[in-house]
mmCIF file of C-alpha atoms in Angstrom:
data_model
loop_
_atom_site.group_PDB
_atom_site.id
_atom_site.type_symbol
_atom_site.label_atom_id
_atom_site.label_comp_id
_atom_site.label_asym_id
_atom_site.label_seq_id
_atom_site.Cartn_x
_atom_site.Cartn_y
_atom_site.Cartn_z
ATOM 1 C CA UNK Y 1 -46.705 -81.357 -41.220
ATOM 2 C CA UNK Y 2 -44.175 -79.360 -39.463
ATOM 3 C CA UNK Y 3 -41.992 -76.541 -40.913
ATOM 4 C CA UNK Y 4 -38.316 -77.271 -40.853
ATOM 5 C CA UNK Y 5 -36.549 -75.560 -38.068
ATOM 6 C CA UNK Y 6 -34.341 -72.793 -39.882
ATOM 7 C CA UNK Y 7 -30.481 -73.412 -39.483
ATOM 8 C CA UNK Y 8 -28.239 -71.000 -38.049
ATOM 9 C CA UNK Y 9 -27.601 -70.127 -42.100
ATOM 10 C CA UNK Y 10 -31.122 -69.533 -42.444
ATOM 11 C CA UNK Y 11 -30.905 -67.234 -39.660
ATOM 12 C CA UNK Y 12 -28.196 -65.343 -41.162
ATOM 13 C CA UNK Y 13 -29.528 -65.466 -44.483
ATOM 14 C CA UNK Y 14 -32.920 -63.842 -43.586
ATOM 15 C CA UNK Y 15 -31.615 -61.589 -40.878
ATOM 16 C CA UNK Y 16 -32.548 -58.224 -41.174
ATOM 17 C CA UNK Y 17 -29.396 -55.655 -41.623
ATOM 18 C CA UNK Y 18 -30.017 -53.797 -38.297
ATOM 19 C CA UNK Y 19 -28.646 -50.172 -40.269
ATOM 20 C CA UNK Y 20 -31.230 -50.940 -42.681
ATOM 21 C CA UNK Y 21 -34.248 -51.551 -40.292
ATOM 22 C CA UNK Y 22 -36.804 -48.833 -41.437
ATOM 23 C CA UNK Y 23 -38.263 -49.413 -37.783
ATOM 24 C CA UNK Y 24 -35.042 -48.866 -36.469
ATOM 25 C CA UNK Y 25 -35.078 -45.925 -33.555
ATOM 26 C CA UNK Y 26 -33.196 -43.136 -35.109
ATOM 27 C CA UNK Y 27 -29.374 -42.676 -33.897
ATOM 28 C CA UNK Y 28 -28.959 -40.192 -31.212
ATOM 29 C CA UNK Y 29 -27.619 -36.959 -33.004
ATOM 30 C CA UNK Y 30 -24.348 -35.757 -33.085
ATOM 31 C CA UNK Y 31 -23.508 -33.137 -30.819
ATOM 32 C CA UNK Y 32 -22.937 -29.600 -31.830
ATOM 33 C CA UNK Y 33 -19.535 -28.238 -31.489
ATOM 34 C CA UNK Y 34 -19.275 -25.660 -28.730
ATOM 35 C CA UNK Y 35 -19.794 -21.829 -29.684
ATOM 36 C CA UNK Y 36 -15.892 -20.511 -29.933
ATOM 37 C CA UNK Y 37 -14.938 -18.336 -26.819
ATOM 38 C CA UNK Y 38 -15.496 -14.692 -26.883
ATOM 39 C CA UNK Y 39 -13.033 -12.585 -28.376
ATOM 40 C CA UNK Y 40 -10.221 -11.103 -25.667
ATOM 41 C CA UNK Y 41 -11.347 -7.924 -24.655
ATOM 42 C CA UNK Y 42 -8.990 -5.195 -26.533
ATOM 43 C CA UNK Y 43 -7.952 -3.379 -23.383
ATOM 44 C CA UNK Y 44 -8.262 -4.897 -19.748
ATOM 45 C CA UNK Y 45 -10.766 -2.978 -17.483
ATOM 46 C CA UNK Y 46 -9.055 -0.491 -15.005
ATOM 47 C CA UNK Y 47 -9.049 -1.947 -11.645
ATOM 48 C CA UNK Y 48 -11.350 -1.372 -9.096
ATOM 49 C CA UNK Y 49 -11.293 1.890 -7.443
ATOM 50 C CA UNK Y 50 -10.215 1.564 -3.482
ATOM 51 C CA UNK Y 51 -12.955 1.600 -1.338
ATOM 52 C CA UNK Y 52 -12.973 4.973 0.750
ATOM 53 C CA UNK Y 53 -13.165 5.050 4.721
ATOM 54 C CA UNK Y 54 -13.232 8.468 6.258
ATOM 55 C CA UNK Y 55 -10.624 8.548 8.888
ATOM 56 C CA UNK Y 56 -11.693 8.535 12.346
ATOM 57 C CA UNK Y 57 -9.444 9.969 15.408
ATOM 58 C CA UNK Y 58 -8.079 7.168 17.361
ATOM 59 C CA UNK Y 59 -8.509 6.785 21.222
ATOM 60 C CA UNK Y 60 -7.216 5.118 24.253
ATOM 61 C CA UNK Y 61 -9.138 3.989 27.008
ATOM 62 C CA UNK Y 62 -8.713 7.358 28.880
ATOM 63 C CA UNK Y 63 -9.830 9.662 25.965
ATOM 64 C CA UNK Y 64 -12.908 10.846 26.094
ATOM 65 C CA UNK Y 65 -15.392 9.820 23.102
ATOM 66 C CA UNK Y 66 -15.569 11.033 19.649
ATOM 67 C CA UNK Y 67 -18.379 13.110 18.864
ATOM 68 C CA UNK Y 68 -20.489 12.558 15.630
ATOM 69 C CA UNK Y 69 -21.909 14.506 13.251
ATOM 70 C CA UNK Y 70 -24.196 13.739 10.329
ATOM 71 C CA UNK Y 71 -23.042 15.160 6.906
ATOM 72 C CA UNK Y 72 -24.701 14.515 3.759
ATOM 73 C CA UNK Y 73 -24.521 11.437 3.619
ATOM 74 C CA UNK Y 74 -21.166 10.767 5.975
ATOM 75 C CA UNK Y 75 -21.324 9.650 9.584
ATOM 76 C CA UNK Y 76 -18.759 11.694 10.776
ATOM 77 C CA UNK Y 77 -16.325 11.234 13.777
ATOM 78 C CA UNK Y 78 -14.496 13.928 15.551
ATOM 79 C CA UNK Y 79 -12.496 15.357 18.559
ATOM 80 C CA UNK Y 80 -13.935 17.798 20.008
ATOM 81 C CA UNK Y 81 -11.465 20.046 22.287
ATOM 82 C CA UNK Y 82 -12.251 22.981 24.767
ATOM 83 C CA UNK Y 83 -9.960 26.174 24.836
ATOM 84 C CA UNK Y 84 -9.498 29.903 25.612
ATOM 85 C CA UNK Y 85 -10.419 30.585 21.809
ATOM 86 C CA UNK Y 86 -12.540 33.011 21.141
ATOM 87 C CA UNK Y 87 -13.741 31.169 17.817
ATOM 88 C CA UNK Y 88 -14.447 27.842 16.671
ATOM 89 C CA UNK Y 89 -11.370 26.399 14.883
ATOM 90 C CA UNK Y 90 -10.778 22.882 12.320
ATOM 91 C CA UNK Y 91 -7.760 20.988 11.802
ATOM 92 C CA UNK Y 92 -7.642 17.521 9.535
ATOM 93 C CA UNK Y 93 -5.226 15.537 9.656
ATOM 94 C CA UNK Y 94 -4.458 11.652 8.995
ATOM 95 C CA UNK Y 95 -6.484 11.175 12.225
ATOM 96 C CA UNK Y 96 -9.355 12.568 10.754
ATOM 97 C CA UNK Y 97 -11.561 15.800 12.090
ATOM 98 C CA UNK Y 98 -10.336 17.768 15.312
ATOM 99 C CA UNK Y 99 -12.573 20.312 16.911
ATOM 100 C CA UNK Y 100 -11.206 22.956 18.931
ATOM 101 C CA UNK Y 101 -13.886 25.587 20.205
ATOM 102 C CA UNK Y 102 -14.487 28.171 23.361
ATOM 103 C CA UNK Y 103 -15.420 26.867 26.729
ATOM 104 C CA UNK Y 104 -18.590 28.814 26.638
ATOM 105 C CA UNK Y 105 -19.851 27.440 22.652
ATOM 106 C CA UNK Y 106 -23.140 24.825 22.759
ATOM 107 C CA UNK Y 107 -23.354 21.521 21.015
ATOM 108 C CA UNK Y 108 -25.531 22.850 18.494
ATOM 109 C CA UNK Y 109 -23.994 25.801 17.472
ATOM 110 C CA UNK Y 110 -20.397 23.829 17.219
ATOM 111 C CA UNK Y 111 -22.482 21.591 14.810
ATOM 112 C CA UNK Y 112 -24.109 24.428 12.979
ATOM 113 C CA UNK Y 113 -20.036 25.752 12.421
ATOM 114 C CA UNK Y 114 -19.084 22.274 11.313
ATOM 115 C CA UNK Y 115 -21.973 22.139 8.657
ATOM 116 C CA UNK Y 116 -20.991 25.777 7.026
ATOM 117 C CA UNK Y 117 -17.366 23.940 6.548
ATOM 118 C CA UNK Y 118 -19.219 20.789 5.185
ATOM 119 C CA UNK Y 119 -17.892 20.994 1.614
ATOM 120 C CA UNK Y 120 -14.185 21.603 2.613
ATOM 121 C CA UNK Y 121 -14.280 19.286 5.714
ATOM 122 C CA UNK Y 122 -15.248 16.481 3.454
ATOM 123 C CA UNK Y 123 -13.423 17.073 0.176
ATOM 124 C CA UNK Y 124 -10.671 17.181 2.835
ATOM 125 C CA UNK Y 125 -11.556 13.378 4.909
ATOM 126 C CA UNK Y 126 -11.873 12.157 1.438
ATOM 127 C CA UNK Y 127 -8.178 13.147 0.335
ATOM 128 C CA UNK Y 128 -7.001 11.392 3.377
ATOM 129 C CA UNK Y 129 -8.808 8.524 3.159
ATOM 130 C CA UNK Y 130 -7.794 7.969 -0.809
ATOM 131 C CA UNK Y 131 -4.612 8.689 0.456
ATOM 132 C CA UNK Y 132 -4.217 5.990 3.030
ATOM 133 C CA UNK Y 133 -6.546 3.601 0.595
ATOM 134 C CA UNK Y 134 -3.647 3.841 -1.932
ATOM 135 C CA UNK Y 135 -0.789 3.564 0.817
ATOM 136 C CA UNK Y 136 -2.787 0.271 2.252
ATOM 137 C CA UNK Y 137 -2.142 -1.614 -1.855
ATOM 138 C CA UNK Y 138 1.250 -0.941 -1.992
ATOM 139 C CA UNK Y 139 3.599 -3.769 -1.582
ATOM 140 C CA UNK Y 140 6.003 -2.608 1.416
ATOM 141 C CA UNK Y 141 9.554 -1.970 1.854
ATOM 142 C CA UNK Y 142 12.033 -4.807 1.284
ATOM 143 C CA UNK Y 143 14.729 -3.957 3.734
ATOM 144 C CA UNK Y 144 17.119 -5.775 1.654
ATOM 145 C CA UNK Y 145 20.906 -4.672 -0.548
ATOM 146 C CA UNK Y 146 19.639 -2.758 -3.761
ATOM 147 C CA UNK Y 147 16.296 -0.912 -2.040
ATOM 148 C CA UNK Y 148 15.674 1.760 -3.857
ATOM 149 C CA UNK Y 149 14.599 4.969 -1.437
ATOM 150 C CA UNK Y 150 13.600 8.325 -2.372
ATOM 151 C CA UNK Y 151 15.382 11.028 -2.258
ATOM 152 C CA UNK Y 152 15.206 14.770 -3.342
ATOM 153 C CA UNK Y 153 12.952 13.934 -6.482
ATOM 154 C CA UNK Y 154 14.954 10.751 -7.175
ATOM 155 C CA UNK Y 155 16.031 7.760 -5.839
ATOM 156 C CA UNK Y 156 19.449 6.189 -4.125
ATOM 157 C CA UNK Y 157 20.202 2.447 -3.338
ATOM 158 C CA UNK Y 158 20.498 1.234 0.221
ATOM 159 C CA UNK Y 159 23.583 -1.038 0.210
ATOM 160 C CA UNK Y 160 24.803 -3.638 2.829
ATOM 161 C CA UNK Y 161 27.791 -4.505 4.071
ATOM 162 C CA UNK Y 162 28.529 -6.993 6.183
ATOM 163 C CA UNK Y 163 30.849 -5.127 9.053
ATOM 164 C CA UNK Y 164 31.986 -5.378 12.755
ATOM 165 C CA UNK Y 165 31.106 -1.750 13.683
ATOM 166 C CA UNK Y 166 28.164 -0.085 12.355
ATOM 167 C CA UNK Y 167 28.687 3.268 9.875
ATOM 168 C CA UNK Y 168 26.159 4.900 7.523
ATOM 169 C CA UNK Y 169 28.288 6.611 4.707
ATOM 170 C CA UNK Y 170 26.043 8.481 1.623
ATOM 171 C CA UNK Y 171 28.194 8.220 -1.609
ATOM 172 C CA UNK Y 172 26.853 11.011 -3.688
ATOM 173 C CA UNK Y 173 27.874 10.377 -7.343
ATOM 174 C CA UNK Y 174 26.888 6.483 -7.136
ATOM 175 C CA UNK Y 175 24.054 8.035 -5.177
ATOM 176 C CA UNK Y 176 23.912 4.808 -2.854
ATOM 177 C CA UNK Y 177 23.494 4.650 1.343
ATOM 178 C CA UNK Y 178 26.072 2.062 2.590
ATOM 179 C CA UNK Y 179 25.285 0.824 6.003
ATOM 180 C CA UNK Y 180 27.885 -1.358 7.993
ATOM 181 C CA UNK Y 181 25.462 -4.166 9.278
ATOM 182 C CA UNK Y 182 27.087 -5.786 12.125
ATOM 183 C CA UNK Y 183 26.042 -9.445 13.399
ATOM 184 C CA UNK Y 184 22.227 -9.515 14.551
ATOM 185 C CA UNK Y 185 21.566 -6.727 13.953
ATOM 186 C CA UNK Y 186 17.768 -6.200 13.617
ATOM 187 C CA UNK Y 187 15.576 -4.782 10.604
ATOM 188 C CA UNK Y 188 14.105 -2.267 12.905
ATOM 189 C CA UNK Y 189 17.769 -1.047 14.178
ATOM 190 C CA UNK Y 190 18.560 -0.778 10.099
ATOM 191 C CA UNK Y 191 15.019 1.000 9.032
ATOM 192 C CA UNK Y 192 16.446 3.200 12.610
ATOM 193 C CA UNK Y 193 19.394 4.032 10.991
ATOM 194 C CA UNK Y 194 18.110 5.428 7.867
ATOM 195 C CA UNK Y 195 15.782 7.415 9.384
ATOM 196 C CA UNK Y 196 18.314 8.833 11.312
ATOM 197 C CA UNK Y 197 20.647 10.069 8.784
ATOM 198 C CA UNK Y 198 16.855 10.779 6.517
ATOM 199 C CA UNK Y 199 16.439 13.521 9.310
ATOM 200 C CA UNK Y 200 20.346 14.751 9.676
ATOM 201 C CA UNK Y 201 19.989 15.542 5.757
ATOM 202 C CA UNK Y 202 16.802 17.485 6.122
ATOM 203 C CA UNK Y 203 17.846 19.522 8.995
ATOM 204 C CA UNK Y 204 21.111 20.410 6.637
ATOM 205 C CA UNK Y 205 19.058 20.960 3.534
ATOM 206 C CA UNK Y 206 15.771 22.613 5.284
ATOM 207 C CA UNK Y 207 18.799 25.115 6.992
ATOM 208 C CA UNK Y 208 20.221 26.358 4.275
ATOM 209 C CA UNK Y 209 17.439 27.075 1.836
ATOM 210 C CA UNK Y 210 15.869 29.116 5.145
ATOM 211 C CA UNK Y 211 19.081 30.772 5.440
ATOM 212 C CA UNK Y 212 18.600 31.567 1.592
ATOM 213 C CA UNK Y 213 15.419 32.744 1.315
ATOM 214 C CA UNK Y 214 14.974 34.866 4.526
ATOM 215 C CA UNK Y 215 17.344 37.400 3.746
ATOM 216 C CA UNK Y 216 15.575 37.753 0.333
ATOM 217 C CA UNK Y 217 11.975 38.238 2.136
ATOM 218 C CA UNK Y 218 13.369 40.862 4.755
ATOM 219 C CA UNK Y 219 12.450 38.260 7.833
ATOM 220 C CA UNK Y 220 14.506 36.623 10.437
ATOM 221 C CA UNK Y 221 13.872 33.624 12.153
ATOM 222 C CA UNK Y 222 14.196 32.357 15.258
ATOM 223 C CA UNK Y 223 14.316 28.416 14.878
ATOM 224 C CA UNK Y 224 13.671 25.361 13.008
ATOM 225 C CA UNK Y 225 12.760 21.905 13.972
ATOM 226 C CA UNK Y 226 11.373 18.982 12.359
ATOM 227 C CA UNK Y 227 7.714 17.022 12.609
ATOM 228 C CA UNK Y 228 7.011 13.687 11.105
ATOM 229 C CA UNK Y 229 3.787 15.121 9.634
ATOM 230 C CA UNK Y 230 2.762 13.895 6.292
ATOM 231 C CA UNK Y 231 0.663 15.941 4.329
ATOM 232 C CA UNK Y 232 1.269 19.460 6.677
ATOM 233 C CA UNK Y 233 4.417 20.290 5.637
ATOM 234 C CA UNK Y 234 4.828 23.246 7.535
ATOM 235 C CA UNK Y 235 3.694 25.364 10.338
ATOM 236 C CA UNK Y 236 5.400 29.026 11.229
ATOM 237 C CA UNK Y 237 4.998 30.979 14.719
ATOM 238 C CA UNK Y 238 4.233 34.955 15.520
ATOM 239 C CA UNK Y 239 7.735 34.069 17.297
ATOM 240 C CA UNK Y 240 9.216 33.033 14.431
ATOM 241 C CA UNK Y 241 9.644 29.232 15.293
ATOM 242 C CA UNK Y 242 9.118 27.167 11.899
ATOM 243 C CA UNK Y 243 8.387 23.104 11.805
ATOM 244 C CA UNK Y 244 9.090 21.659 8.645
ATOM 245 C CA UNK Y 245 8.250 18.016 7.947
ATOM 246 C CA UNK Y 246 11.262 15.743 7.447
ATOM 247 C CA UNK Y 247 9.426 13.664 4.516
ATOM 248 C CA UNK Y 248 10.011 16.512 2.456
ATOM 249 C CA UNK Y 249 13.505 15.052 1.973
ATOM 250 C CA UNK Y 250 12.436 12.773 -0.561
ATOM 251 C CA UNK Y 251 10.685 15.502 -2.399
ATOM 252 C CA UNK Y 252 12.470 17.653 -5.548
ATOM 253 C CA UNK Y 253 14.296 20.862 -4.150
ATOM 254 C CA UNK Y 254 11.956 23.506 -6.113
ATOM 255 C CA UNK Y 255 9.080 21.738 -3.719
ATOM 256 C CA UNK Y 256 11.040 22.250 -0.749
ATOM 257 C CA UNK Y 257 11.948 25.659 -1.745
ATOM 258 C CA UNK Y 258 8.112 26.396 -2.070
ATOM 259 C CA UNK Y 259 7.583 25.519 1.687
ATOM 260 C CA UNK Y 260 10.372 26.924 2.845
ATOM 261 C CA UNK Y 261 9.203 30.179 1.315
ATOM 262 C CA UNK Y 262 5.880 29.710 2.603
ATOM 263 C CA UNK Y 263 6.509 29.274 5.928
ATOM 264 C CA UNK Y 264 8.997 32.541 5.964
ATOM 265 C CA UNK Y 265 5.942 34.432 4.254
ATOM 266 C CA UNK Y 266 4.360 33.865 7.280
ATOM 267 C CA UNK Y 267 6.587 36.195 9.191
ATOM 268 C CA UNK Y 268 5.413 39.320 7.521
ATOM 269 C CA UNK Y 269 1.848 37.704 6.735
ATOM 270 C CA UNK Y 270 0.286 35.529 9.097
ATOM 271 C CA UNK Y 271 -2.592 34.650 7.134
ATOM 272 C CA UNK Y 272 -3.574 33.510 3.389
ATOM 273 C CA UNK Y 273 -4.706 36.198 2.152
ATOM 274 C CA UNK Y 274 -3.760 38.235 -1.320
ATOM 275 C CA UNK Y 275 -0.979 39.963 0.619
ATOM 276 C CA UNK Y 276 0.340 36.856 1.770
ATOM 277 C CA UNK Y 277 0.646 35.127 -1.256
ATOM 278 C CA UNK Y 278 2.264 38.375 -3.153
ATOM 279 C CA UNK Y 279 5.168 37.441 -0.782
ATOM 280 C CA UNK Y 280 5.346 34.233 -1.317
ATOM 281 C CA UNK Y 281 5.770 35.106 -5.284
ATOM 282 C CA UNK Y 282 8.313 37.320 -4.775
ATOM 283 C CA UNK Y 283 10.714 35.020 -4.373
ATOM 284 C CA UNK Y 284 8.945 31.921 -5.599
ATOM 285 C CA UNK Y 285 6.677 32.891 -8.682
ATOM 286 C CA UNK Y 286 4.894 29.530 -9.436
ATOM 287 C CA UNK Y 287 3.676 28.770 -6.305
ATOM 288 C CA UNK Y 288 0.554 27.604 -7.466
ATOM 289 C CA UNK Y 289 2.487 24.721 -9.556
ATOM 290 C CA UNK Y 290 4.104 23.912 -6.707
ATOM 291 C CA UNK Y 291 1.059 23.026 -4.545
ATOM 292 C CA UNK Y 292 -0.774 20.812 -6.890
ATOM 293 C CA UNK Y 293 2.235 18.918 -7.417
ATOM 294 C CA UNK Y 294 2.921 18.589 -3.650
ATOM 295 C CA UNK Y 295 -0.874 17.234 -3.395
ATOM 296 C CA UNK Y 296 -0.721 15.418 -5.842
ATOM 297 C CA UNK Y 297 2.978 13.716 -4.757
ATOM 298 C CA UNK Y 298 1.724 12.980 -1.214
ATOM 299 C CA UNK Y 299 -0.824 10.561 -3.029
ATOM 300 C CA UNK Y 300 2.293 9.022 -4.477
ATOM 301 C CA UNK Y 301 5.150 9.058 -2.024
ATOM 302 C CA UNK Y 302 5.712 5.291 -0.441
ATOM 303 C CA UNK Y 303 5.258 5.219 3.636
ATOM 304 C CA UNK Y 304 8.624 3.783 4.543
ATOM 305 C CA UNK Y 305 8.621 4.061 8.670
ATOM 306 C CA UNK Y 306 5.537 3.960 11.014
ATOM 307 C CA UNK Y 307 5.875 6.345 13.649
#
């Protein structure tokens, strides 16, 4: 006798509920919720230091080659120049190390000078290194109306006017530089022009405070013309012939007044010694002040020409 064949309703009747099915395979769990972010740091980190590269003299085809020396832990690069000196002499500048030592001196005792001037000769390559690190993050320049430039401790606006002849006219009480800009004219030909009447107002300025502070010092002197220099702000002759760097313009007048004084001191003391710097505070009392802050300025100062 054969079972009845189930219905479909018979199916459905004796179906098991598939949510009920003991032998069921367990549901996949839920997933967790994510972790919540980390909190937002308080303060943001200070940014990366810039990376330091001891400045190396440049050289053309027809220089000879640098020399190198190994300090600490510096491979350094420097010019190494022959003269009537009777001593071996070291100059730094944004170029890096220059040598300058008597015909008859050996490698090896040059390089035996050169290490006894190890600390200062790289505390100094390090100052101009940081120096042009900081100049290289700087946004440059915009040559454009409303640029602000600096000028004696402060600032001025460049202003442009459209004109048919070119003038460059400094209104002092809305402290702005108006320059005429004439059709096509170039932004070389304008940063030209500023730097141009940049160096007619130091040779005024740099003039009179001489004129001021030489009388006051006893000394005379017999000229003054400007360098581009950037850090040496100064340089004085037995003869009496003072340089005094033009970027010094866009510096306050109490720091100008230092280096002025400085470089006059130098006519009755050619050296840095005690005696020398009793004359300097004679007629400039914190001169000490003033050279930190000019360091510490030339770190600062924007490069606004390339020369």
């Amino acid at each position: 006798m054969h079972s009845p064949r189930p219905d479909g309703s018979q199916l459905d009747l004796f179906a098991r509920d598939p949510r009920l099915d003991p032998w069921r395979a367990p549901a996949p769990p839920a997933e967790k919720p994510a972790p919540p972010p980390p909190p937002l740091p308080l303060f943001k980190a200070p940014p990366a230091p810039p990376r330091i590269t001891l400045p190396s003299p440049p050289r053309t085809p027809d220089d000879p080659p640098l020399k190198r020396i190994v300090l600490g832990q510096y491979a350094v690069n420097y010019e190494l120049k022959r003269s009537t000196r009777r001593s071996i002499g070291f100059m730094i500048d944004d170029g890096g190390l220059h040598v300058t030592a008597p015909r008859r001196a050996t490698q090896p005792s040059i390089e035996e000078a050169i290490r006894a001037k190890q600390r200062w000769i790289l505390t100094k390559l390090h100052e101009r290194g940081e120096r042009h690190a900081r100049h290289a993050q700087r946004e440059p320049l915009r040559w454009e109306d409303g640029a602000r430039l600096p000028y004696m401790g402060g600032e001025i606006v460049l202003r442009l006017e459209p004109a048919a002849r070119s003038h460059c006219v400094f209104d002092a009480d809305a402290r702005e530089l108006r320059i005429g800009v004439t059709p096509g004219l170039a932004e070389w030909q304008l940063k030209e022009r500023v730097k141009l009447w940049f160096h007619a107002e130091a040779r005024r300025l740099f003039t009179e405070r001489l004129d001021w502070y030489a009388p006051q010092l006893g000394v005379r002197y017999r000229s003054m013309t400007l360098s581009s220099a950037g850090t040496r702000w100064g340089s004085c002759t037995v003869a009496g012939n003072i340089r005094l760097s033009w970027r010094l313009i866009h510096y306050p007048l109490a720091l100008i007044d230092y280096v002025v004084a400085h470089e006059l001191a130098h006519l009755r003391e050619m050296n840095h010694s005690p005696a020398f710097w009793a004359v300097v505070g004679s007629v400039y009392a914190d001169y000490e002040g003033a050279r930190l802050e000019l360091r510490r300025r030339s770190h600062e100062m924007p490069v606004l020409f390339t020369e």
